[in-house]
mmCIF file of C-alpha atoms and ligand atoms in Angstrom:
data_model
loop_
_atom_site.group_PDB
_atom_site.id
_atom_site.type_symbol
_atom_site.label_atom_id
_atom_site.label_comp_id
_atom_site.label_asym_id
_atom_site.label_seq_id
_atom_site.Cartn_x
_atom_site.Cartn_y
_atom_site.Cartn_z
ATOM 1 C CA MET A 1 115.701 62.921 108.129
ATOM 2 C CA THR A 2 117.434 65.635 110.130
ATOM 3 C CA ILE A 3 115.083 68.256 111.499
ATOM 4 C CA LEU A 4 116.423 71.752 110.871
ATOM 5 C CA LEU A 5 115.615 74.150 113.684
ATOM 6 C CA SER A 6 117.881 76.740 112.075
ATOM 7 C CA PRO A 7 116.507 79.971 110.552
ATOM 8 C CA GLY A 8 116.837 78.763 106.961
ATOM 9 C CA PRO A 9 117.403 76.701 105.020
ATOM 10 C CA VAL A 10 114.297 74.903 106.205
ATOM 11 C CA ASN A 11 112.982 71.348 105.895
ATOM 12 C CA LEU A 12 111.062 71.045 102.642
ATOM 13 C CA SER A 13 107.649 69.491 102.264
ATOM 14 C CA GLU A 14 107.481 66.647 99.738
ATOM 15 C CA ARG A 15 105.427 68.751 97.327
ATOM 16 C CA VAL A 16 108.067 71.512 97.303
ATOM 17 C CA ARG A 17 110.927 69.018 96.956
ATOM 18 C CA ASN A 18 109.196 67.230 94.088
ATOM 19 C CA ALA A 19 108.522 70.511 92.287
ATOM 20 C CA MET A 20 112.252 70.764 91.599
ATOM 21 C CA LEU A 21 112.024 67.633 89.427
ATOM 22 C CA LYS A 22 109.973 69.414 86.768
ATOM 23 C CA PRO A 23 111.426 69.507 83.221
ATOM 24 C CA ASP A 24 114.653 71.405 82.562
ATOM 25 C CA LEU A 25 113.816 74.887 81.403
ATOM 26 C CA CYS A 26 115.626 77.739 79.658
ATOM 27 C CA HIS A 27 115.030 81.142 81.222
ATOM 28 C CA ARG A 28 114.473 82.631 77.745
ATOM 29 C CA GLU A 29 111.400 80.464 77.045
ATOM 30 C CA VAL A 30 107.748 81.345 77.487
ATOM 31 C CA GLU A 31 107.301 78.649 80.164
ATOM 32 C CA PHE A 32 109.812 80.505 82.323
ATOM 33 C CA SER A 33 107.993 83.823 81.794
ATOM 34 C CA MET A 34 104.785 82.213 82.998
ATOM 35 C CA LEU A 35 106.500 80.733 86.037
ATOM 36 C CA GLN A 36 108.086 84.082 86.901
ATOM 37 C CA ASN A 37 104.856 86.051 86.363
ATOM 38 C CA GLY A 38 102.994 83.619 88.589
ATOM 39 C CA ILE A 39 105.506 83.887 91.427
ATOM 40 C CA ARG A 40 105.527 87.702 91.244
ATOM 41 C CA LYS A 41 101.731 87.814 91.447
ATOM 42 C CA LYS A 42 101.518 85.278 94.289
ATOM 43 C CA LEU A 43 104.080 87.207 96.347
ATOM 44 C CA LEU A 44 101.987 90.387 96.109
ATOM 45 C CA ASP A 45 98.830 88.443 96.925
ATOM 46 C CA ILE A 46 100.164 87.386 100.345
ATOM 47 C CA TYR A 47 99.641 90.924 101.634
ATOM 48 C CA ALA A 48 96.936 91.870 99.080
ATOM 49 C CA LEU A 49 99.149 94.408 97.286
ATOM 50 C CA ASN A 50 97.856 95.974 94.092
ATOM 51 C CA PRO A 51 100.161 95.144 91.130
ATOM 52 C CA ASP A 52 99.528 98.597 89.633
ATOM 53 C CA ASP A 53 101.340 100.203 92.565
ATOM 54 C CA TRP A 54 103.604 97.406 93.766
ATOM 55 C CA ALA A 55 106.066 95.006 92.186
ATOM 56 C CA ALA A 56 107.834 91.889 93.371
ATOM 57 C CA VAL A 57 111.305 91.799 91.844
ATOM 58 C CA LEU A 58 112.896 88.342 91.839
ATOM 59 C CA LEU A 59 116.619 87.936 92.313
ATOM 60 C CA THR A 60 118.940 84.961 92.299
ATOM 61 C CA GLY A 61 120.845 85.215 95.547
ATOM 62 C CA SER A 62 120.346 84.779 99.283
ATOM 63 C CA GLY A 63 118.392 87.210 101.481
ATOM 64 C CA THR A 64 121.356 89.568 101.729
ATOM 65 C CA SER A 65 121.235 90.185 97.967
ATOM 66 C CA ALA A 66 117.671 91.460 98.397
ATOM 67 C CA MET A 67 118.765 93.730 101.280
ATOM 68 C CA GLU A 68 121.592 95.068 99.119
ATOM 69 C CA ALA A 69 119.356 95.530 96.056
ATOM 70 C CA MET A 70 116.771 97.368 98.161
ATOM 71 C CA LEU A 71 119.192 99.858 99.703
ATOM 72 C CA THR A 72 121.241 100.474 96.577
ATOM 73 C CA SER A 73 118.256 100.814 94.218
ATOM 74 C CA LEU A 74 115.822 102.913 96.242
ATOM 75 C CA MET A 75 117.920 105.791 97.574
ATOM 76 C CA PRO A 76 117.699 108.778 95.229
ATOM 77 C CA ALA A 77 120.866 110.899 94.934
ATOM 78 C CA GLN A 78 119.770 113.406 97.610
ATOM 79 C CA ALA A 79 118.415 110.855 100.069
ATOM 80 C CA LYS A 80 119.583 110.544 103.661
ATOM 81 C CA LEU A 81 118.900 107.209 105.287
ATOM 82 C CA LEU A 82 118.541 106.471 108.984
ATOM 83 C CA ILE A 83 119.279 102.828 109.777
ATOM 84 C CA ILE A 84 118.006 101.359 113.027
ATOM 85 C CA GLU A 85 120.305 98.720 114.489
ATOM 86 C CA ASN A 86 119.528 96.253 117.284
ATOM 87 C CA GLY A 87 121.200 93.145 115.944
ATOM 88 C CA VAL A 88 123.362 91.631 113.235
ATOM 89 C CA TYR A 89 120.972 92.391 110.380
ATOM 90 C CA GLY A 90 120.455 96.072 111.204
ATOM 91 C CA GLU A 91 124.217 96.355 111.354
ATOM 92 C CA ARG A 92 124.402 94.591 107.988
ATOM 93 C CA LEU A 93 122.147 97.276 106.484
ATOM 94 C CA SER A 94 124.605 99.913 107.754
ATOM 95 C CA ARG A 95 127.509 97.955 106.306
ATOM 96 C CA ILE A 96 125.819 97.933 102.902
ATOM 97 C CA ALA A 97 125.235 101.704 103.109
ATOM 98 C CA ASP A 98 128.920 102.168 104.070
ATOM 99 C CA ILE A 99 130.194 100.101 101.171
ATOM 100 C CA TYR A 100 128.073 101.934 98.587
ATOM 101 C CA ASN A 101 128.625 105.386 100.109
ATOM 102 C CA ILE A 102 124.925 105.892 100.681
ATOM 103 C CA ASP A 103 124.442 108.968 102.892
ATOM 104 C CA HIS A 104 123.251 107.537 106.195
ATOM 105 C CA LEU A 105 123.138 107.698 109.983
ATOM 106 C CA SER A 106 122.869 104.651 112.214
ATOM 107 C CA LEU A 107 120.774 104.565 115.368
ATOM 108 C CA HIS A 108 122.606 101.902 117.310
ATOM 109 C CA HIS A 109 121.267 99.666 120.078
ATOM 110 C CA ALA A 110 122.859 96.637 121.704
ATOM 111 C CA TRP A 111 121.730 93.315 120.199
ATOM 112 C CA GLY A 112 118.298 92.306 121.375
ATOM 113 C CA GLU A 113 117.510 95.689 122.913
ATOM 114 C CA LEU A 114 114.157 97.410 122.510
ATOM 115 C CA ILE A 115 114.287 100.247 119.964
ATOM 116 C CA ASN A 116 114.316 103.584 121.772
ATOM 117 C CA VAL A 117 111.570 105.638 120.127
ATOM 118 C CA ALA A 118 112.527 108.903 121.847
ATOM 119 C CA GLU A 119 116.003 108.608 120.320
ATOM 120 C CA LEU A 120 114.469 107.676 116.997
ATOM 121 C CA GLU A 121 112.338 110.799 117.047
ATOM 122 C CA GLN A 122 115.409 112.947 117.757
ATOM 123 C CA SER A 123 117.472 111.338 114.999
ATOM 124 C CA LEU A 124 114.794 112.103 112.438
ATOM 125 C CA SER A 125 115.274 115.860 112.772
ATOM 126 C CA ASP A 126 118.583 115.623 110.949
ATOM 127 C CA GLY A 127 117.320 115.876 107.358
ATOM 128 C CA VAL A 128 116.504 112.158 107.211
ATOM 129 C CA THR A 129 114.453 111.179 104.144
ATOM 130 C CA HIS A 130 114.167 107.393 104.622
ATOM 131 C CA VAL A 131 114.340 104.924 107.513
ATOM 132 C CA ALA A 132 115.516 101.312 107.234
ATOM 133 C CA VAL A 133 114.735 98.734 109.907
ATOM 134 C CA VAL A 134 114.678 94.973 110.405
ATOM 135 C CA GLN A 135 111.257 93.628 111.347
ATOM 136 C CA HIS A 136 112.351 90.385 112.973
ATOM 137 C CA GLU A 137 115.922 90.610 114.279
ATOM 138 C CA THR A 138 116.950 87.006 113.895
ATOM 139 C CA THR A 139 119.971 87.692 116.121
ATOM 140 C CA SER A 140 117.761 87.661 119.217
ATOM 141 C CA GLY A 141 114.277 86.717 118.005
ATOM 142 C CA ARG A 142 113.025 90.205 118.792
ATOM 143 C CA LEU A 143 110.083 91.356 116.683
ATOM 144 C CA ASN A 144 110.615 95.085 116.266
ATOM 145 C CA ASP A 145 107.446 97.136 116.564
ATOM 146 C CA ILE A 146 107.179 98.478 113.009
ATOM 147 C CA ALA A 147 103.748 99.988 113.704
ATOM 148 C CA GLN A 148 105.227 102.179 116.436
ATOM 149 C CA ILE A 149 108.275 103.156 114.369
ATOM 150 C CA ALA A 150 106.039 103.919 111.398
ATOM 151 C CA GLY A 151 103.795 106.043 113.616
ATOM 152 C CA ILE A 152 106.764 108.321 114.323
ATOM 153 C CA CYS A 153 108.085 108.329 110.766
ATOM 154 C CA THR A 154 104.766 109.048 109.073
ATOM 155 C CA GLN A 155 104.317 112.211 111.164
ATOM 156 C CA LYS A 156 107.342 113.477 109.258
ATOM 157 C CA ASN A 157 106.271 111.768 106.048
ATOM 158 C CA ILE A 158 109.352 109.525 106.083
ATOM 159 C CA PRO A 159 108.932 106.176 104.323
ATOM 160 C CA LEU A 160 110.259 102.839 105.603
ATOM 161 C CA LEU A 161 112.462 100.215 104.001
ATOM 162 C CA VAL A 162 112.093 96.935 105.850
ATOM 163 C CA ASP A 163 114.301 93.879 106.084
ATOM 164 C CA ALA A 164 111.526 91.309 106.365
ATOM 165 C CA VAL A 165 113.749 88.377 105.411
ATOM 166 C CA SER A 166 112.767 86.299 108.437
ATOM 167 C CA SER A 167 109.207 87.601 108.866
ATOM 168 C CA PHE A 168 107.684 87.906 105.383
ATOM 169 C CA ALA A 169 104.764 85.463 104.975
ATOM 170 C CA ALA A 170 104.397 84.793 108.729
ATOM 171 C CA GLU A 171 104.161 88.163 110.510
ATOM 172 C CA GLN A 172 101.809 91.082 110.012
ATOM 173 C CA ILE A 173 103.120 93.687 107.541
ATOM 174 C CA ASN A 174 100.779 96.636 106.941
ATOM 175 C CA PHE A 175 102.472 98.081 103.878
ATOM 176 C CA HIS A 176 100.060 101.009 103.499
ATOM 177 C CA ASP A 177 99.449 102.007 107.123
ATOM 178 C CA TRP A 178 103.125 101.755 107.939
ATOM 179 C CA ASN A 179 104.230 103.820 104.920
ATOM 180 C CA ILE A 180 106.511 101.044 103.722
ATOM 181 C CA ILE A 181 107.940 101.589 100.257
ATOM 182 C CA ALA A 182 109.893 98.346 100.080
ATOM 183 C CA CYS A 183 110.763 95.169 101.888
ATOM 184 C CA ALA A 184 113.422 92.553 101.258
ATOM 185 C CA ALA A 185 112.738 88.857 101.769
ATOM 186 C CA THR A 186 113.736 85.376 100.676
ATOM 187 C CA ALA A 187 112.320 82.067 99.436
ATOM 188 C CA ASN A 188 113.888 79.831 102.077
ATOM 189 C CA LYS A 189 112.586 81.176 105.351
ATOM 190 C CA CYS A 190 108.883 81.608 106.207
ATOM 191 C CA LEU A 191 107.861 80.719 102.642
ATOM 192 C CA HIS A 192 109.459 77.223 102.912
ATOM 193 C CA GLY A 193 111.185 77.279 99.509
ATOM 194 C CA VAL A 194 114.818 76.437 98.753
ATOM 195 C CA PRO A 195 117.766 78.829 99.083
ATOM 196 C CA GLY A 196 118.852 80.668 95.942
ATOM 197 C CA THR A 197 115.967 83.034 95.293
ATOM 198 C CA SER A 198 115.207 86.259 97.104
ATOM 199 C CA PHE A 199 113.055 89.240 96.277
ATOM 200 C CA VAL A 200 112.269 92.870 96.936
ATOM 201 C CA ILE A 201 108.675 94.000 97.111
ATOM 202 C CA SER A 202 108.632 97.662 96.302
ATOM 203 C CA ARG A 203 106.349 100.486 95.348
ATOM 204 C CA ARG A 204 106.791 100.981 91.608
ATOM 205 C CA ASP A 205 107.127 104.748 91.997
ATOM 206 C CA ALA A 206 109.958 104.317 94.522
ATOM 207 C CA ILE A 207 111.973 102.301 92.005
ATOM 208 C CA LYS A 208 111.277 104.872 89.320
ATOM 209 C CA GLN A 209 112.255 107.823 91.530
ATOM 210 C CA ALA A 210 115.663 106.336 92.289
ATOM 211 C CA ALA A 211 116.351 104.726 88.890
ATOM 212 C CA HIS A 212 118.718 107.590 87.933
ATOM 213 C CA VAL A 213 121.345 106.371 90.418
ATOM 214 C CA GLN A 214 122.781 103.022 89.401
ATOM 215 C CA ARG A 215 125.139 101.824 92.118
ATOM 216 C CA SER A 216 125.377 98.169 91.087
ATOM 217 C CA LEU A 217 125.261 96.271 87.820
ATOM 218 C CA TYR A 218 123.724 93.084 89.205
ATOM 219 C CA LEU A 219 121.457 94.417 91.940
ATOM 220 C CA HIS A 220 119.782 97.350 90.168
ATOM 221 C CA LEU A 221 116.051 96.883 90.736
ATOM 222 C CA ALA A 222 115.009 99.225 87.904
ATOM 223 C CA THR A 223 116.765 96.956 85.394
ATOM 224 C CA TYR A 224 115.001 93.881 86.775
ATOM 225 C CA LEU A 225 111.631 95.570 86.977
ATOM 226 C CA LYS A 226 111.655 96.639 83.339
ATOM 227 C CA GLN A 227 112.617 93.195 82.107
ATOM 228 C CA GLN A 228 110.432 91.194 84.495
ATOM 229 C CA ASP A 229 107.406 93.300 83.580
ATOM 230 C CA ALA A 230 108.125 92.277 79.988
ATOM 231 C CA GLY A 231 108.259 88.590 81.007
ATOM 232 C CA SER A 232 112.022 88.429 80.803
ATOM 233 C CA THR A 233 115.018 88.548 83.133
ATOM 234 C CA PRO A 234 118.319 90.426 82.826
ATOM 235 C CA PHE A 235 120.404 87.486 84.090
ATOM 236 C CA THR A 236 120.029 83.717 84.462
ATOM 237 C CA GLN A 237 117.639 82.888 87.276
ATOM 238 C CA SER A 238 117.739 79.878 89.602
ATOM 239 C CA VAL A 239 115.102 77.993 87.620
ATOM 240 C CA GLN A 240 114.744 74.979 89.946
ATOM 241 C CA ALA A 241 114.544 77.291 92.959
ATOM 242 C CA PHE A 242 111.757 79.139 91.137
ATOM 243 C CA TYR A 243 109.868 75.852 90.700
ATOM 244 C CA ALA A 244 110.214 75.238 94.418
ATOM 245 C CA LEU A 245 109.176 78.782 95.350
ATOM 246 C CA ASP A 246 106.118 78.593 93.117
ATOM 247 C CA GLU A 247 104.988 75.377 94.811
ATOM 248 C CA ALA A 248 105.832 76.782 98.250
ATOM 249 C CA LEU A 249 103.605 79.771 97.466
ATOM 250 C CA ASN A 250 100.757 77.439 96.463
ATOM 251 C CA GLU A 251 101.213 75.558 99.702
ATOM 252 C CA HIS A 252 101.294 78.786 101.734
ATOM 253 C CA SER A 253 98.047 79.905 100.130
ATOM 254 C CA ASN A 254 96.358 76.475 100.516
ATOM 255 C CA ASP A 255 97.342 76.494 104.189
ATOM 256 C CA GLY A 256 95.525 79.810 104.752
ATOM 257 C CA GLY A 257 98.082 82.539 104.070
ATOM 258 C CA TRP A 258 100.329 84.454 106.450
ATOM 259 C CA GLN A 259 97.774 84.522 109.263
ATOM 260 C CA ALA A 260 97.515 80.735 109.331
ATOM 261 C CA ARG A 261 101.284 80.346 109.135
ATOM 262 C CA HIS A 262 101.635 82.830 111.987
ATOM 263 C CA LYS A 263 99.233 80.829 114.113
ATOM 264 C CA GLN A 264 100.980 77.530 113.357
ATOM 265 C CA TYR A 265 104.396 78.947 114.189
ATOM 266 C CA ARG A 266 103.064 80.469 117.419
ATOM 267 C CA GLN A 267 101.625 77.118 118.508
ATOM 268 C CA LYS A 268 104.887 75.359 117.738
ATOM 269 C CA MET A 269 106.962 78.008 119.471
ATOM 270 C CA THR A 270 104.755 77.738 122.548
ATOM 271 C CA ILE A 271 105.511 74.012 122.695
ATOM 272 C CA VAL A 272 109.228 74.790 122.498
ATOM 273 C CA ARG A 273 109.150 77.630 125.056
ATOM 274 C CA ASN A 274 107.049 75.700 127.577
ATOM 275 C CA GLY A 275 108.999 72.490 127.091
ATOM 276 C CA LEU A 276 112.385 74.158 127.514
ATOM 277 C CA GLN A 277 111.145 76.146 130.493
ATOM 278 C CA ALA A 278 110.073 72.903 132.160
ATOM 279 C CA LEU A 279 113.679 71.749 131.721
ATOM 280 C CA GLY A 280 114.963 74.942 133.359
ATOM 281 C CA ILE A 281 116.005 76.627 130.098
ATOM 282 C CA ARG A 282 114.994 80.276 129.974
ATOM 283 C CA ALA A 283 114.033 82.265 126.898
ATOM 284 C CA LEU A 284 116.016 85.466 126.243
ATOM 285 C CA LEU A 285 112.910 87.588 125.609
ATOM 286 C CA ALA A 286 109.292 87.559 126.744
ATOM 287 C CA GLU A 287 106.860 85.978 124.298
ATOM 288 C CA ALA A 288 105.211 89.360 123.633
ATOM 289 C CA ASP A 289 108.543 90.772 122.384
ATOM 290 C CA SER A 290 109.431 87.732 120.299
ATOM 291 C CA SER A 291 108.597 86.700 116.770
ATOM 292 C CA CYS A 292 106.609 83.528 116.189
ATOM 293 C CA VAL A 293 109.437 82.379 113.903
ATOM 294 C CA LEU A 294 112.546 82.065 116.050
ATOM 295 C CA ASN A 295 113.342 82.508 119.735
ATOM 296 C CA ALA A 296 116.673 82.652 121.576
ATOM 297 C CA PHE A 297 117.340 80.705 124.763
ATOM 298 C CA HIS A 298 120.030 80.803 127.449
ATOM 299 C CA LEU A 299 122.321 77.800 127.333
ATOM 300 C CA PRO A 300 121.650 75.532 130.311
ATOM 301 C CA GLU A 301 124.223 75.826 133.074
ATOM 302 C CA GLY A 302 127.357 73.781 132.633
ATOM 303 C CA ILE A 303 126.557 72.838 129.029
ATOM 304 C CA SER A 304 128.364 74.476 126.120
ATOM 305 C CA TYR A 305 126.694 75.174 122.807
ATOM 306 C CA GLN A 306 128.924 72.562 121.171
ATOM 307 C CA THR A 307 127.822 69.853 123.609
ATOM 308 C CA LEU A 308 124.158 70.684 123.156
ATOM 309 C CA HIS A 309 124.482 71.007 119.387
ATOM 310 C CA ASP A 310 126.411 67.774 118.931
ATOM 311 C CA GLY A 311 124.138 65.791 121.251
ATOM 312 C CA LEU A 312 121.084 67.019 119.384
ATOM 313 C CA LYS A 313 122.632 66.421 115.987
ATOM 314 C CA GLU A 314 123.301 62.793 116.931
ATOM 315 C CA ARG A 315 119.594 62.568 117.715
ATOM 316 C CA GLY A 316 118.544 64.174 114.417
ATOM 317 C CA PHE A 317 118.108 67.866 115.226
ATOM 318 C CA VAL A 318 120.131 70.861 114.081
ATOM 319 C CA ILE A 319 119.936 73.915 116.336
ATOM 320 C CA TYR A 320 121.514 77.303 115.729
ATOM 321 C CA ALA A 321 124.247 79.115 117.640
ATOM 322 C CA GLY A 322 124.111 82.660 118.909
ATOM 323 C CA GLN A 323 126.065 85.097 116.730
ATOM 324 C CA GLY A 324 129.187 86.983 117.863
ATOM 325 C CA GLY A 325 129.137 87.673 121.585
ATOM 326 C CA PHE A 326 125.927 85.671 121.952
ATOM 327 C CA ALA A 327 127.701 82.460 120.896
ATOM 328 C CA ARG A 328 128.811 81.541 124.419
ATOM 329 C CA THR A 329 125.505 82.274 126.160
ATOM 330 C CA LEU A 330 122.631 81.567 123.764
ATOM 331 C CA PHE A 331 121.204 79.108 121.297
ATOM 332 C CA ARG A 332 118.350 79.679 118.871
ATOM 333 C CA ILE A 333 115.386 77.610 117.749
ATOM 334 C CA SER A 334 113.358 78.316 114.633
ATOM 335 C CA VAL A 335 110.067 76.584 113.842
ATOM 336 C CA MET A 336 110.066 77.416 110.125
ATOM 337 C CA GLY A 337 109.716 74.693 107.511
ATOM 338 C CA ALA A 338 108.002 71.313 107.363
ATOM 339 C CA VAL A 339 108.465 70.621 111.085
ATOM 340 C CA THR A 340 105.614 69.021 113.000
ATOM 341 C CA GLU A 341 104.551 69.367 116.634
ATOM 342 C CA GLN A 342 105.607 65.710 117.090
ATOM 343 C CA ASP A 343 109.105 66.590 115.851
ATOM 344 C CA LEU A 344 109.257 69.325 118.473
ATOM 345 C CA GLN A 345 108.101 66.948 121.219
ATOM 346 C CA ARG A 346 110.869 64.544 120.192
ATOM 347 C CA PHE A 347 113.303 67.464 120.237
ATOM 348 C CA LEU A 348 112.346 68.263 123.832
ATOM 349 C CA VAL A 349 112.885 64.630 124.844
ATOM 350 C CA ALA A 350 116.325 64.772 123.203
ATOM 351 C CA VAL A 351 117.222 67.949 125.134
ATOM 352 C CA GLU A 352 116.100 66.292 128.348
ATOM 353 C CA GLN A 353 118.294 63.245 127.630
ATOM 354 C CA ILE A 354 121.347 65.419 127.018
ATOM 355 C CA LEU A 355 120.724 67.386 130.215
ATOM 356 C CA SER A 356 120.321 64.265 132.337
ATOM 357 C CA VAL A 357 123.473 62.644 130.919
ATOM 358 C CA LYS A 358 125.408 65.837 131.678
ATOM 359 C CA ARG A 359 123.905 66.423 135.084
ATOM 360 C CA GLY A 360 124.081 62.797 136.115
ATOM 361 C CA ALA A 361 127.775 62.665 135.219
HETATM 362 C C1 LIG B 1 118.479 85.311 107.169
HETATM 363 C C2 LIG B 1 118.397 86.787 107.234
HETATM 364 C C3 LIG B 1 118.961 87.614 106.245
HETATM 365 C C4 LIG B 1 119.704 87.122 105.029
HETATM 366 O O1 LIG B 1 120.618 86.145 105.220
HETATM 367 P P1 LIG B 1 121.160 85.288 103.976
HETATM 368 O O2 LIG B 1 122.139 84.379 104.634
HETATM 369 O O3 LIG B 1 121.792 86.223 103.012
HETATM 370 O O4 LIG B 1 119.985 84.584 103.366
HETATM 371 C C5 LIG B 1 118.740 88.974 106.343
HETATM 372 N N1 LIG B 1 118.043 89.508 107.328
HETATM 373 C C6 LIG B 1 117.471 88.754 108.299
HETATM 374 C C7 LIG B 1 116.660 89.432 109.343
HETATM 375 C C8 LIG B 1 117.639 87.374 108.274
HETATM 376 O O5 LIG B 1 117.079 86.617 109.238
#
């Protein structure tokens, strides 16, 4: 089987794959309500969130649908949003705000750059009511320091909206200390489910406070919350993807929760970083600035992304290109999914083979 080192979809474990073979199910039946209730509870349990104050709202769509639902459903009419950009996904948040005419400012940084907190502090004086930021910028592998950003925002009592699509369930998220009112995430990244289901975890009061502005028919969280609390769903859900997510959540919990997943990813990423370094391939960022989930690496000299990608694919591994301007200089490796340390050792051997063929030629 091909090993996916891409940041979602991920390789499935057998138990998650088999979960999709459960009986066909109508989303208007009680069995579906139970499945949905269970998933919503298990998602909150990952970060020990109290269901009286917090809700997980389940959507059928990829991670971007959760980002879009979060921004369009949680900005009250008078809100002014500051969006921090240092990669593709921060810029995507700004694009969503543009499209829906949500009053916003963008604090721009080049891709991969460290967020400038002095500039952030200055930007907040402009009547900003909310801040949106990506925790793990998958563009570069940078793990943005949400604790530091939150430290500045909470002084001004400004809450955070977090794109945690590629960090939820594997990185630390201190919802309370960091004054987070919502985060967007997906089933098919650090949770190891299948694509098709995403979710927003939000404070219930934040959904209520913004419920008067409906900007979208399909992505309005207040509509979902009301119906999901009643065991129902406004629209057809991806039932088989729910089966897979439910089993993936059981597996995540059995494995020891987000802390254990974090540790496993870190160990695997260390194998990749050390192994590539031994082959002369440098990481873009220091380990301390990087997520445990995905890291970016400079392409080895004289080898194009296409050559590396195709050589690895022939040997059973799918790597991921850099986006935009990074495409010619970088490649990315994610350790999410049912990937073992042995798989990663075999991957390193494959990289070495490709390098020696190229360099020997
Ligand atoms: C993967 C990802 C998304 C969502 O991408 P989809 O293709 O819509 O699933 C959003 N934000 C970040 C940080 C991501 O890594």
